[in-house]
Structure formats: C-alpha cells, structure tokens
Tab-separated table of C-alpha atoms in Angstrom:
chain	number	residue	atom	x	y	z
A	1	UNK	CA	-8.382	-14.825	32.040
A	2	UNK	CA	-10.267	-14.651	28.800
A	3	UNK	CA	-12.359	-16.849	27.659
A	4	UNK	CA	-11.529	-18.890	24.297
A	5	UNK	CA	-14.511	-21.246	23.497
A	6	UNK	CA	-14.868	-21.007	19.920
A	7	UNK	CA	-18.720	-21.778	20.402
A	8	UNK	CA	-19.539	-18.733	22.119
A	9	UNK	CA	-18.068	-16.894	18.888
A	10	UNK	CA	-21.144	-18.544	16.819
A	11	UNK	CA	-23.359	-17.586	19.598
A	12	UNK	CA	-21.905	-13.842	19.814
A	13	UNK	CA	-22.390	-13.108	16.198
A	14	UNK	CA	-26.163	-14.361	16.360
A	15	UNK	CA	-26.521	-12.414	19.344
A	16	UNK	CA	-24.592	-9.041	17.712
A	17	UNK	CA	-27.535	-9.416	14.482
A	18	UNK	CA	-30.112	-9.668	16.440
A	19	UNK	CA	-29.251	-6.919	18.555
A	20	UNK	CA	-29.316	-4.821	15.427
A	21	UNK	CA	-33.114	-4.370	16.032
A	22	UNK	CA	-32.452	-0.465	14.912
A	23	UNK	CA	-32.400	-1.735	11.246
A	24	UNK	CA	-35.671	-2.821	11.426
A	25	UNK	CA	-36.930	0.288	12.865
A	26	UNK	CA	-36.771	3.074	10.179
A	27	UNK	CA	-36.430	6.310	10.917
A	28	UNK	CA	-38.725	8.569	8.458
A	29	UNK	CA	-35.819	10.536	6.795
A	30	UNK	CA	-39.133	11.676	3.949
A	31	UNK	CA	-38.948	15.118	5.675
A	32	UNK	CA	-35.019	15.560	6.065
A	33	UNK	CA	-33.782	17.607	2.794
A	34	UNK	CA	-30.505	16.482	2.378
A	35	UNK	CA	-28.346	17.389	-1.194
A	36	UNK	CA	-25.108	15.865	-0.856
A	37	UNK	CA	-22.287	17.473	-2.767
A	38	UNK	CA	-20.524	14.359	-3.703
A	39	UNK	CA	-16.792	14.319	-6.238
A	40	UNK	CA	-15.118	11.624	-6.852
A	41	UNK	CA	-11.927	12.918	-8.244
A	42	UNK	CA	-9.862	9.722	-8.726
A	43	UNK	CA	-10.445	9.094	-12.300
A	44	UNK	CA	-9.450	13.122	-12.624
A	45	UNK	CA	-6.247	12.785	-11.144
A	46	UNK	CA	-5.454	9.457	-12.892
A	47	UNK	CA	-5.680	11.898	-16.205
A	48	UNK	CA	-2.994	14.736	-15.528
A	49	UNK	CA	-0.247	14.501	-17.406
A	50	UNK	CA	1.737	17.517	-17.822
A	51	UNK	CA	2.625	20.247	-14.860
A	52	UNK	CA	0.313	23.008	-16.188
A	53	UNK	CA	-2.964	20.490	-15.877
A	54	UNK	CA	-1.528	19.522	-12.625
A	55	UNK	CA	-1.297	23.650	-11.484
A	56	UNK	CA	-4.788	23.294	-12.587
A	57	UNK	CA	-6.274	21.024	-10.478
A	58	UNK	CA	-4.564	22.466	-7.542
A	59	UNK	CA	-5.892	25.584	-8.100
A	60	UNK	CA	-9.420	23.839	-8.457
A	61	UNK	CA	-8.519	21.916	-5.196
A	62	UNK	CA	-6.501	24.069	-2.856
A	63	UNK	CA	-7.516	21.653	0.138
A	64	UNK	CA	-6.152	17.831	-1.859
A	65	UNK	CA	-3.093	20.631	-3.108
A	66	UNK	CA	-1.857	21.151	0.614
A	67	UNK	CA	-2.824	18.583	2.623
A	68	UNK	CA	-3.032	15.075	0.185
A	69	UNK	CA	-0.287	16.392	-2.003
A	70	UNK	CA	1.908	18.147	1.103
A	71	UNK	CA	2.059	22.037	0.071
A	72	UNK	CA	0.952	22.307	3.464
A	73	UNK	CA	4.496	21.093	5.102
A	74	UNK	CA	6.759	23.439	2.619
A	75	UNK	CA	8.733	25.047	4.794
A	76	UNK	CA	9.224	28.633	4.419
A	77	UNK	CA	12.555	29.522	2.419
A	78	UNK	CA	13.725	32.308	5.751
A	79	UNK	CA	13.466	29.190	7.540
A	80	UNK	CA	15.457	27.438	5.855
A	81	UNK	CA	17.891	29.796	5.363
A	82	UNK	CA	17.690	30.152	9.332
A	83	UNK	CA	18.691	26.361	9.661
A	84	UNK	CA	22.109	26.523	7.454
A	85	UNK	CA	23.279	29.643	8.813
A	86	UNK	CA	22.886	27.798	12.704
A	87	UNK	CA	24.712	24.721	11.582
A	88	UNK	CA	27.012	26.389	9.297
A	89	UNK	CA	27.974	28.034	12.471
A	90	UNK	CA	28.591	25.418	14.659
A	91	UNK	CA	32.398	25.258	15.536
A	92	UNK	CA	32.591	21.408	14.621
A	93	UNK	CA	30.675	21.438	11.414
A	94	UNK	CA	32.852	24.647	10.581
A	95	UNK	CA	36.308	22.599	11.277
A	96	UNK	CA	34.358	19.134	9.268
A	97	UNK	CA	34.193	22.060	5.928
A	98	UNK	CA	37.492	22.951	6.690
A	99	UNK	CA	39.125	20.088	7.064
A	100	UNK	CA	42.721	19.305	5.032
A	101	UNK	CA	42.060	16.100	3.803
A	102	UNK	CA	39.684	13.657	2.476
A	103	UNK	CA	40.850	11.123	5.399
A	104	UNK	CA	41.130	14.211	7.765
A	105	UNK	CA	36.817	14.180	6.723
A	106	UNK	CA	36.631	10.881	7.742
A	107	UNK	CA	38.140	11.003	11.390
A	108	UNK	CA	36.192	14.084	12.066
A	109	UNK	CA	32.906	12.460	10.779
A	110	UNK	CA	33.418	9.566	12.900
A	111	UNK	CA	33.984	11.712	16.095
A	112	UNK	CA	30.881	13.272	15.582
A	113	UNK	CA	28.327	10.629	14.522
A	114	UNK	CA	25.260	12.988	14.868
A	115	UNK	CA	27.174	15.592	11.764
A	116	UNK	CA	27.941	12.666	9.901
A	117	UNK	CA	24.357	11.162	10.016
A	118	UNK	CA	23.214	15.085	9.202
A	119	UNK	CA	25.643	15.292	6.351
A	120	UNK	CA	25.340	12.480	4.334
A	121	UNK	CA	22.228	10.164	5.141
A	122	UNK	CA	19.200	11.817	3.522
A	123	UNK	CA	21.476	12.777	0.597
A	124	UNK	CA	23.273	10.007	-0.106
A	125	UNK	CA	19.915	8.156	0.495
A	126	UNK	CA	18.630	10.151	-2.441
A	127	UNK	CA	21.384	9.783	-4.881
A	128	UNK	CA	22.538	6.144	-4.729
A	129	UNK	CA	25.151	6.743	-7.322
A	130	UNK	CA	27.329	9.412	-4.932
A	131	UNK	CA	29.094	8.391	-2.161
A	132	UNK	CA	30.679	9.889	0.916
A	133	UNK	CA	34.090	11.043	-1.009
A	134	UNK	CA	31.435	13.222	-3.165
A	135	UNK	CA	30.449	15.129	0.058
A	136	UNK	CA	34.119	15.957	0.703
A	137	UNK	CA	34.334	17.010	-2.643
A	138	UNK	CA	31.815	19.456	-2.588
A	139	UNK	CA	32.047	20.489	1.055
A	140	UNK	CA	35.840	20.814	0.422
A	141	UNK	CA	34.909	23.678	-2.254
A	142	UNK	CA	32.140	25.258	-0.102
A	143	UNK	CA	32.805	28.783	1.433
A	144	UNK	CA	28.952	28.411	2.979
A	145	UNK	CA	30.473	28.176	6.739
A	146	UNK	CA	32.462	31.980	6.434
A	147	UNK	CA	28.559	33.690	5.864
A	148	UNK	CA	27.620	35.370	8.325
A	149	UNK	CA	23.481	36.529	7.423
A	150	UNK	CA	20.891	34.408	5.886
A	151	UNK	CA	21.139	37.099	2.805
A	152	UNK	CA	24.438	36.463	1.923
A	153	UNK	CA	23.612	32.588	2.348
A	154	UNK	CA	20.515	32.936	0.253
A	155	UNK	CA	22.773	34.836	-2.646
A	156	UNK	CA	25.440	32.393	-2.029
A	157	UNK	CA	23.080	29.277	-2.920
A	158	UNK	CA	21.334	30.759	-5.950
A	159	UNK	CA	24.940	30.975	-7.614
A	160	UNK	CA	25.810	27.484	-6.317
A	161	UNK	CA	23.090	25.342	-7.392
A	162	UNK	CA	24.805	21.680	-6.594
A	163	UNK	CA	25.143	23.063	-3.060
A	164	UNK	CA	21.212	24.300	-3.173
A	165	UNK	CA	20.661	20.558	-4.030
A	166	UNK	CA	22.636	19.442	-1.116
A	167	UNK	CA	21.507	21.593	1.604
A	168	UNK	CA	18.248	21.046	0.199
A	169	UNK	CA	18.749	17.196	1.301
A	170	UNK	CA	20.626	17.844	4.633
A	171	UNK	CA	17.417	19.719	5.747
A	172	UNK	CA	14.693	18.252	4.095
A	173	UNK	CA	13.579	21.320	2.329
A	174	UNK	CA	11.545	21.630	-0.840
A	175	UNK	CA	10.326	24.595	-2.971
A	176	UNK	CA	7.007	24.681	-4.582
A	177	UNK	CA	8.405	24.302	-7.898
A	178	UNK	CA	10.259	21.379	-6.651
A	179	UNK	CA	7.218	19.377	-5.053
A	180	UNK	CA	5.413	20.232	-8.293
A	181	UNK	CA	7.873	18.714	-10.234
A	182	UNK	CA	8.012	15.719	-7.694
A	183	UNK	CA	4.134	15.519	-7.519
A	184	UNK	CA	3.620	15.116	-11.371
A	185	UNK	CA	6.566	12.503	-11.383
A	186	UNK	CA	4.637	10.733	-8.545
A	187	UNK	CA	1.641	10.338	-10.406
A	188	UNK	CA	2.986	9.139	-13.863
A	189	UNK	CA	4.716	6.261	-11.493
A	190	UNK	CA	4.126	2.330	-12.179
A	191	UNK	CA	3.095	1.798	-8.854
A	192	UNK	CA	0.919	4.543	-8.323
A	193	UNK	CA	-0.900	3.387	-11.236
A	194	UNK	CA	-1.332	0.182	-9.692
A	195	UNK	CA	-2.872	2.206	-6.818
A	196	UNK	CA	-4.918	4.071	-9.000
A	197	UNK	CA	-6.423	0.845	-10.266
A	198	UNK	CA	-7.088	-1.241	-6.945
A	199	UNK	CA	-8.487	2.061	-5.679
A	200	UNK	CA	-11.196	2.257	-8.497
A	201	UNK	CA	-11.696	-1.853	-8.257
A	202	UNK	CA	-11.717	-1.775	-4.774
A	203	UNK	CA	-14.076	0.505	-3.443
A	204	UNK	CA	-16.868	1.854	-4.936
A	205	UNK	CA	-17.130	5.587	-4.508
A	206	UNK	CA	-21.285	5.473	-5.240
A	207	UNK	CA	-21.527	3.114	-2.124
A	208	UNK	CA	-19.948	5.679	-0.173
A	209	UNK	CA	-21.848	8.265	-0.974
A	210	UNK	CA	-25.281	6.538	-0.354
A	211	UNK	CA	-23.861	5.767	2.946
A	212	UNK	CA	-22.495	9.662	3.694
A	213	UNK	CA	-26.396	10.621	2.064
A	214	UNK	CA	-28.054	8.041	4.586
A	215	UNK	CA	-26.291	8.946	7.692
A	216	UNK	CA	-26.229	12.947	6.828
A	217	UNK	CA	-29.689	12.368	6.725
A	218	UNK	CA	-29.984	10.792	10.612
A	219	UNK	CA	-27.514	13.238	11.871
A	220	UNK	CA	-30.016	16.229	10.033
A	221	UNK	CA	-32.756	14.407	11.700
A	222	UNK	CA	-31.660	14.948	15.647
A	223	UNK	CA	-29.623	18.433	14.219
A	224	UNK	CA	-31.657	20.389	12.247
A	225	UNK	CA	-28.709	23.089	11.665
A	226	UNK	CA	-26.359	20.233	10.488
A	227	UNK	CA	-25.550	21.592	6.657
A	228	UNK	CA	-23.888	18.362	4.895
A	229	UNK	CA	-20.605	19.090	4.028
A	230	UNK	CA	-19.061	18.732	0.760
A	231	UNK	CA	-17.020	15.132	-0.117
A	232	UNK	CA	-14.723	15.030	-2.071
A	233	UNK	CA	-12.668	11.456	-2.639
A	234	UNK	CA	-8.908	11.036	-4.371
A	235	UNK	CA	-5.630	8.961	-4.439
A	236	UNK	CA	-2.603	10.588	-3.629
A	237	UNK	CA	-0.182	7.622	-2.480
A	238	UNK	CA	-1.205	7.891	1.121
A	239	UNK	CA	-0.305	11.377	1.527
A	240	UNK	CA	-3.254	11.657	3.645
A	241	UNK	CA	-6.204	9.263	4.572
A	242	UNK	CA	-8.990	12.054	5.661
A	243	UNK	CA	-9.195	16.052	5.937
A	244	UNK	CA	-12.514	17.414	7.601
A	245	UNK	CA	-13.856	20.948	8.065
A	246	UNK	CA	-17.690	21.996	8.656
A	247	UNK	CA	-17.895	22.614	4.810
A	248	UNK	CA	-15.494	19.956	3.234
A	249	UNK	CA	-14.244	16.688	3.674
A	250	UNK	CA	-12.206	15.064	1.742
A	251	UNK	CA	-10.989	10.873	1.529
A	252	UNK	CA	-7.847	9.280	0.670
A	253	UNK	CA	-9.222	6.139	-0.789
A	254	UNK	CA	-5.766	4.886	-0.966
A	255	UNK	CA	-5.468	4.345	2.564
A	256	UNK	CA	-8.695	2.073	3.240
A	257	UNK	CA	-8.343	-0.359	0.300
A	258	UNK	CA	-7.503	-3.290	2.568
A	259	UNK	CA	-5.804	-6.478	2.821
A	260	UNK	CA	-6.714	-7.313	-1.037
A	261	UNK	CA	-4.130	-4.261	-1.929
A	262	UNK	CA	-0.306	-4.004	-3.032
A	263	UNK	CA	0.612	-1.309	-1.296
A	264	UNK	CA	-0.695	-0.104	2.121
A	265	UNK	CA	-0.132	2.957	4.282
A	266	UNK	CA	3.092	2.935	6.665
A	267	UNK	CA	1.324	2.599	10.012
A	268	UNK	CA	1.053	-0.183	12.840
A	269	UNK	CA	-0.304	-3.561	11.839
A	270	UNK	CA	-2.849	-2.791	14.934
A	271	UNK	CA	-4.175	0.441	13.187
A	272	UNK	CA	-3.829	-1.041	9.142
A	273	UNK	CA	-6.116	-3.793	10.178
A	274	UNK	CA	-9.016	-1.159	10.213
A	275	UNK	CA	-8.090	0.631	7.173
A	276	UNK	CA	-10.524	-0.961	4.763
A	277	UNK	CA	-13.571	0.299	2.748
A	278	UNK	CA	-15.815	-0.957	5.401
A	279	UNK	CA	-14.486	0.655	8.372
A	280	UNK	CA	-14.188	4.340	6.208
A	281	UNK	CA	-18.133	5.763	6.571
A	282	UNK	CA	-17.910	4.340	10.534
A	283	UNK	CA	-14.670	6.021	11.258
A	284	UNK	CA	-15.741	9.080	9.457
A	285	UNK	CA	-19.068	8.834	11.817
A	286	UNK	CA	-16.797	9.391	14.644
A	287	UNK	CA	-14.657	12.425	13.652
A	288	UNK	CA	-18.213	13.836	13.061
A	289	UNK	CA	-18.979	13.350	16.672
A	290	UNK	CA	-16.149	15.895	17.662
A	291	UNK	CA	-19.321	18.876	16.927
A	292	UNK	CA	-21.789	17.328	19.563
A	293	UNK	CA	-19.979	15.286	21.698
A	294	UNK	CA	-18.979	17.407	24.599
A	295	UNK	CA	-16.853	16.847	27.426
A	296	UNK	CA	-15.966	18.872	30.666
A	297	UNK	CA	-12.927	20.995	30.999
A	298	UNK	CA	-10.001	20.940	33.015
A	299	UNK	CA	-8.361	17.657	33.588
A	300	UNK	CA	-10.054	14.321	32.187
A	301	UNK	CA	-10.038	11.226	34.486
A	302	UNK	CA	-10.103	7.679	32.958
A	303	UNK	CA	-13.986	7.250	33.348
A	304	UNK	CA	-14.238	11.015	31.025
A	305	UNK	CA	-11.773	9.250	28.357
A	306	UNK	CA	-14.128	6.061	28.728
A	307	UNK	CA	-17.058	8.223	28.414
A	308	UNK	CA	-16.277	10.526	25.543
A	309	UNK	CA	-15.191	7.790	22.872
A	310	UNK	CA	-18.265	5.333	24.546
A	311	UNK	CA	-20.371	8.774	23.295
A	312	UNK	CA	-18.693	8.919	19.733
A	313	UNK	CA	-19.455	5.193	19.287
A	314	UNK	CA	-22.987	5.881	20.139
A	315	UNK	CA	-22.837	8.225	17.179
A	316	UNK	CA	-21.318	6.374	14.837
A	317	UNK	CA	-23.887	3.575	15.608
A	318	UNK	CA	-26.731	6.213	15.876
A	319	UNK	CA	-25.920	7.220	12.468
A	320	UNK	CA	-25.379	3.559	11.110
A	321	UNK	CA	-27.638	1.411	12.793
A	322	UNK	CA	-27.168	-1.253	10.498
A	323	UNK	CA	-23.710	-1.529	10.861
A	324	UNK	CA	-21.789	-4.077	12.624
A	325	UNK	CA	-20.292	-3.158	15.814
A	326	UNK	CA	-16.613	-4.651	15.454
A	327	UNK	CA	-16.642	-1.967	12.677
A	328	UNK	CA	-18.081	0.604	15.030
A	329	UNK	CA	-14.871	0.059	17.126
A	330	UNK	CA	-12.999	-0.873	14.925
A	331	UNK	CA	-11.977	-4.281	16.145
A	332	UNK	CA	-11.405	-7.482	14.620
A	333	UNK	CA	-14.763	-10.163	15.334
A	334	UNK	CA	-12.165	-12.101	17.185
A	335	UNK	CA	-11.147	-8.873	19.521
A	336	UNK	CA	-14.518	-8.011	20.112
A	337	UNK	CA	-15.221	-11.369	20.892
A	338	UNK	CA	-12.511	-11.587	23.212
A	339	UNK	CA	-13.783	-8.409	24.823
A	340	UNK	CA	-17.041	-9.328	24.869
A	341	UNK	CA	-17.150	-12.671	26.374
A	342	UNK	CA	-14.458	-11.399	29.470
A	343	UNK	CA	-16.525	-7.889	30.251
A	344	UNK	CA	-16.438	-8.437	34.026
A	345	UNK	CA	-12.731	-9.421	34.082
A	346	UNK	CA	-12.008	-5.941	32.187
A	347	UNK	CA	-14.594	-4.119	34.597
A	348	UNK	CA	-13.305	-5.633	37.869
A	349	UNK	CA	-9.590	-5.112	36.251
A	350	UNK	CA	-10.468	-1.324	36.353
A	351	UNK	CA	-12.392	-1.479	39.743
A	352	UNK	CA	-9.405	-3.276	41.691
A	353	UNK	CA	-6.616	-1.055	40.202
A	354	UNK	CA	-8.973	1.987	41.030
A	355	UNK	CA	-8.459	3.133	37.254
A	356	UNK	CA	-12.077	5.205	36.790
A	357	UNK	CA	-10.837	8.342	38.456
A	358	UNK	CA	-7.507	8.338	37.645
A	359	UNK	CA	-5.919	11.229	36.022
A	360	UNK	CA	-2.303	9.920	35.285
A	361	UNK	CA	-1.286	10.205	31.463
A	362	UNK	CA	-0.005	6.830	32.110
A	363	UNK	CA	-3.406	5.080	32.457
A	364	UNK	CA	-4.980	6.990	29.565
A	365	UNK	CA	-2.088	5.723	27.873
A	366	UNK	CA	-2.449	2.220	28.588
A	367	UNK	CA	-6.092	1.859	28.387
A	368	UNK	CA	-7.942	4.256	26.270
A	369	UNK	CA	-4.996	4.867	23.328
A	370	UNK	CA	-4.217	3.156	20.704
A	371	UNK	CA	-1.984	-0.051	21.605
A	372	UNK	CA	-2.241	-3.538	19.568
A	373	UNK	CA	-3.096	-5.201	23.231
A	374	UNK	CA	-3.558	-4.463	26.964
A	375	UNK	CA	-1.246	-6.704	28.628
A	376	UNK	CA	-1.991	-5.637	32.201
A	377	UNK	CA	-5.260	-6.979	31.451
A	378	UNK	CA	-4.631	-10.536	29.187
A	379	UNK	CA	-2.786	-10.636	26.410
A	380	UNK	CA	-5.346	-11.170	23.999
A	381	UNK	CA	-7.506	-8.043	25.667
A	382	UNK	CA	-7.439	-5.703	22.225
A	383	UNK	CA	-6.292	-2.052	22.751
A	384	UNK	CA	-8.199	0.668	23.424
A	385	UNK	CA	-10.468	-1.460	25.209
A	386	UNK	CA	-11.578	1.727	27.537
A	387	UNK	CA	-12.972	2.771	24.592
A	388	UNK	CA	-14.970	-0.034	24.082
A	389	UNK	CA	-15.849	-0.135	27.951
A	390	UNK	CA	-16.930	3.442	28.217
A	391	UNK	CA	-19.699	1.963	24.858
A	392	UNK	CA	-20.761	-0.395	27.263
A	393	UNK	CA	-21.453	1.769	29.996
A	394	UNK	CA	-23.367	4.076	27.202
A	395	UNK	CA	-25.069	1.860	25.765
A	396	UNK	CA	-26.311	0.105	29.554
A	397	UNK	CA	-27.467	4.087	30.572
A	398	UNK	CA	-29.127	4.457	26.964
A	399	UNK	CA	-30.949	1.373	27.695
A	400	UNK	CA	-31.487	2.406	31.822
A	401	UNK	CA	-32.970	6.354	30.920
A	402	UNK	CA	-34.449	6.060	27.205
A	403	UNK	CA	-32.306	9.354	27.196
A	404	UNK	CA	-33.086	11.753	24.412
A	405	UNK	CA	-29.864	10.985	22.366
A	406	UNK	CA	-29.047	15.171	21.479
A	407	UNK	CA	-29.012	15.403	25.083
A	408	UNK	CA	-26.449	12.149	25.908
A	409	UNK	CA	-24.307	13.614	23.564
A	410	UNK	CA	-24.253	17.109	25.790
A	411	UNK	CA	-24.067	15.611	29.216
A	412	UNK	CA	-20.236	15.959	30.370
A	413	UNK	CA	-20.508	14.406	34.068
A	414	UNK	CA	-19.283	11.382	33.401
A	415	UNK	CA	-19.960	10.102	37.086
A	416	UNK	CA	-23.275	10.551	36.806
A	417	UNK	CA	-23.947	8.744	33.170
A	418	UNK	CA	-21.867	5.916	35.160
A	419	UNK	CA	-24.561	5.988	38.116
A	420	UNK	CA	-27.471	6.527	36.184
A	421	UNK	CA	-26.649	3.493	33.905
A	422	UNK	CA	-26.503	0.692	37.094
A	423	UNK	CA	-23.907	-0.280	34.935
A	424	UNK	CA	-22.792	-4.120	35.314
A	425	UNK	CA	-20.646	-6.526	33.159
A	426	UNK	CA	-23.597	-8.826	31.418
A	427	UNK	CA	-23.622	-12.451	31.687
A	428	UNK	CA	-21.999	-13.936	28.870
C-alpha cells in the first residue's frame, strides 16, 4: 500500500533540492557557439486582419499554415468526390433520397440509425437554424444518387452549391478557400482574443528562449554536430501544441498556459495537468531525446519501454539540471511523492507479476502509457509509473558506472543497464 504521511512530503522536497547538486556544478558552456534562431510570432498573428495578410503569413510560415492552422488535414477534392459517389451508391441511402414522403424520410431514417446520424448530425450541428424537414427538402430535390462517376458528381456539385454545402458537412470536407475563410474568422473571434491575451500575460516567450539557448548549449556540449534548430512560438486555438524537425520547431503557447487560463486544450485531465509553461522546455527536452536515445529492434519487452523513457528523462534532466524532477516526469509533487515514498512496492509489484520481460501490448499498456492511475498497483500509484521506474533504474546505473552519458544514451541492452545498475528500491 502507499504510504500517506504528509511529513515525509516536507522531507522529500528537501531531499529532491538537495539532490539537485548538478546546479551547483557548472558546466563551461564559454566554448559552445550556440546562435539561437528564436520568433515569437504571437503578437504577428494577433495583427492580421484581412485574408490577403493572412495568405501572407502562410506563405512566410508554410509549417504554422499546415500543421497549427490544419492545411495539413484538407482532404484531397478526388477523395472526396470518391466518398459521395460510395454512399450515394449504397442501396439504402439511394431508397432514403428517393423516398415519397417527408414521413416516408422519417421511418427510413429511423431504420437505419447509422444514415441518419451520417445525414444530419454534423450538418444540422453546424446550422442550428435548419432542421431535419430541411434535409428532406433538399435531399428530396437531389438527383446526386443516379451519378454514376466522380466527374459527373464533381460537375453536378459546382452547379448545386447548397448541396456542395451539405455534402461538404456529411463528410467533413473543406477546401482551401474555405479553411482560409474559416481561419481569418477564427482569429478576429472574442475568445481567441482572450487567448491571445493570457498567452502573452502568461508566459513569457524571452524565458523560453534563454532556457532553449541554455540547454542547446549542454546538448552542443556532449554533441558537437547538434545544429540548434530554429523556434518559432504562436497561438492558433490549440490547433497544435508542438511540431519538431532537425531544423524547426515550432510551440503552441496556447496549449501550456495552465490552470490560470479560460480556455484549455480538449485532452484528459491526467495529461492537461502538465500542460503549463513550466513543464514546456522539459517536455520539449524529451522529444529531443528521440535523435540519441536508441533502442534495440524487433519486439520491446517491458524492461526496454522502462528503459527507453528512464533514458529520455536522463536527457531532459541532463539538459536541465536545475529543474525539478516532478516536471521532468511530468507528475504532480503529490504523484511523485506517492511514487517515491512506495518504490519497493512498485518494484516488487513488477518482480512478482514477472512484468520486466514481458512483451504483451497489454502490460505496456497498463504500465508504461499514459493512464491517470495504475490500479493494479494502488490507486493513488500515478500512470506511467514504468516510466518513472525505468529513471530510477537509470539514474541507480548512472550513479553505479559514472557512465559517459553519449554512451548511456546508445546502449540498447536493457538487461544489462538493469544488471550493471545493482538496482534496488532505496529506503525511504
């Protein structure tokens, strides 16, 4: 069972700062020439007004244009075309266009739930002023379901633009003139102005980019290659939260204002807890780890999972050292406390349910995913807590070997990092 005396929470957070001791040991970053490209592009989007500045800036920004602003999910228009011809086809949903009455409609739509849903959801979601007796009426007038090529449909719909408007709905299709249109209308929006102004009161882009400078500068340091990439920051009303490539990464501030904010991205309660300005350099940290931190092929067991992410927090904190390690992981003080305090009961939980070299989906599921809490365990055990375990064992091997750190990222047996750390739960 875990342990819940609230004094060993005061004695845990002395003991996590003064286990910190990398802080006070500077590493001489005099040598390492680091320029970092830095944007902040908030303030630039807050200005556009009109569509053609809007064109503008995406052709300035082709990355923010397709993957914060969603050009990159337009689906192509043969596609689309593709979809109403199948459906259109369908011997139900041609008898539903063809049927002889309004309450004829009705009885067939309620025989065939799944049509009906298709039919009328998304649009009458959309247009709250229409109601199911304006699908009749314009299905009742449609000769869509007698075309027989996606030509003829594609003619059909240019001369029929209500119907373009529907079908448009039905299967959530959008031109590029369209999500233009909806972009700019987006952005001139009350509440995305109120996102626009928690995001710029909220975090301060500077701060980030000192930290990106400092830790570009440690990773340079061990990776002499490593060529800083370019950051770039925006709002975009959570259309994304990060985009990374070798040469350019970009940040959805809107997604990591925290708790003090309006409006927060649609995601678990378990995940939005760590989607504040203090958890965005550490989380970036560990997408970075993805170029060094290498794993074996094949099939992963348990102990590889625990391994791997234990090697990505290693970055993170390699790259941070000053940084508190419930942000590392991304847990709550009280999770990591929870963790921390019952470390043998999660070890021996994994020994006596012979976890480490399982290969099941199902246990990498259940202990090294993301889930608000590992029941098997205790209910207050915090999710991924192989994550956190496989740290531990890191961290115990680090201490053990005095291992050059490029070469703990390479190693990829994760057996013998296990062995070679005389790994055991500490006393707590």
């Amino acid at each position: 069972m875990f342990k819940r005396l609230s004094f060993l929470l005061i004695t845990l957070f002395f003991v996590a700062c003064s286990t910190d001791k990398d802080c006070n040991e500077e590493v001489d970053l005099s040598q390492v020439d680091i320029d970092l490209d830095f944007e902040d592009l908030t303030h630039a989007i807050y200005q556009i007004e009109t569509k053609e500045q809007l064109e503008s800036f995406f052709v300035q920004n082709p990355v923010i244009r397709d993957y914060f602003f969603g050009y990159a999910d337009l689906v192509p228009r043969q596609s689309f075309l593709n979809e109403v011809l199948r459906f259109t086809q369908v011997p139900k949903v041609k008898s539903i266009f063809k049927a002889r009455s309004y309450q004829n409609f009705q009885e067939q739509l309620d025989e065939n739930r799944e049509i009906r849903e298709y039919l009328s959801f998304e649009y009458l979601n959309a247009n709250r002023d229409k109601g199911l007796e304006d699908v009749y009426s314009l299905i009742s007038n449609s000769r869509i379901e007698d075309l027989t090529s996606t030509s003829a449909i594609d003619v059909y719909l240019q001369a029929n633009p209500s119907e373009f408007d529907y079908f448009k709905f039905v299967f959530n299709f959008q031109t590029p003139e369209g999500l233009t249109k909806e972009n700019l209308a987006l952005l001139s929006n009350p509440y995305v102005d109120t996102l626009y102004q928690e995001t710029i009161r909220l975090i301060n882009a500077q701060e980030i980019a000192y930290e990106l400078d400092q830790a570009f500068a440690r990773i340079k340091s061990f990776y002499p290659d490593f060529e800083a990439p370019k950051v770039k920051t925006v709002y975009s009303a959570f259309g994304k939260d990060i985009y990374m490539s070798d040469s350019l990464i970009v940040i959805g501030l809107d997604y990591y204002l925290g708790e003090e904010a309006s409006y927060r991205p649609n995601v678990y309660d378990y995940i939005l807890k760590r989607l504040t300005p203090d958890h965005l350099v550490p989380q970036l940290m560990q997408f970075m780890s993805q170029a060094y931190n290498e794993i074996k092929e094949g099939k992963h067991s348990v102990l590889d999972e625990m391994i791997y992410y234990g090697k990505a927090f290693a970055f993170a904190k390699q790259m941070l050292p000053c940084t508190a390690d419930s942000l590392i992981v991304g847990y709550s003080r009280q999770d990591l406390a929870n963790a921390t305090v019952s470390e043998a009961v999660i070890w021996n939980h994994f020994l006596e349910e012979k976890l480490l070299y399982s290969e099941q989906p199902v246990h990498v599921t259940r202990y090294i995913d993301e889930r608000p809490n590992v029941l098997e365990i205790d209910r207050q055990c915090p999710g991924r807590i192989g994550q956190w375990l496989g740290w531990q064992i890191v961290q115990a091997y680090q201490e053990e070997t005095e291992e050059d750190f490029v070469n703990l990222m390479k190693m990829t047996d994760a057996q013998q990092l296990l062995t070679r750390s005389k790994y055991r739960p500490r006393s707590r």
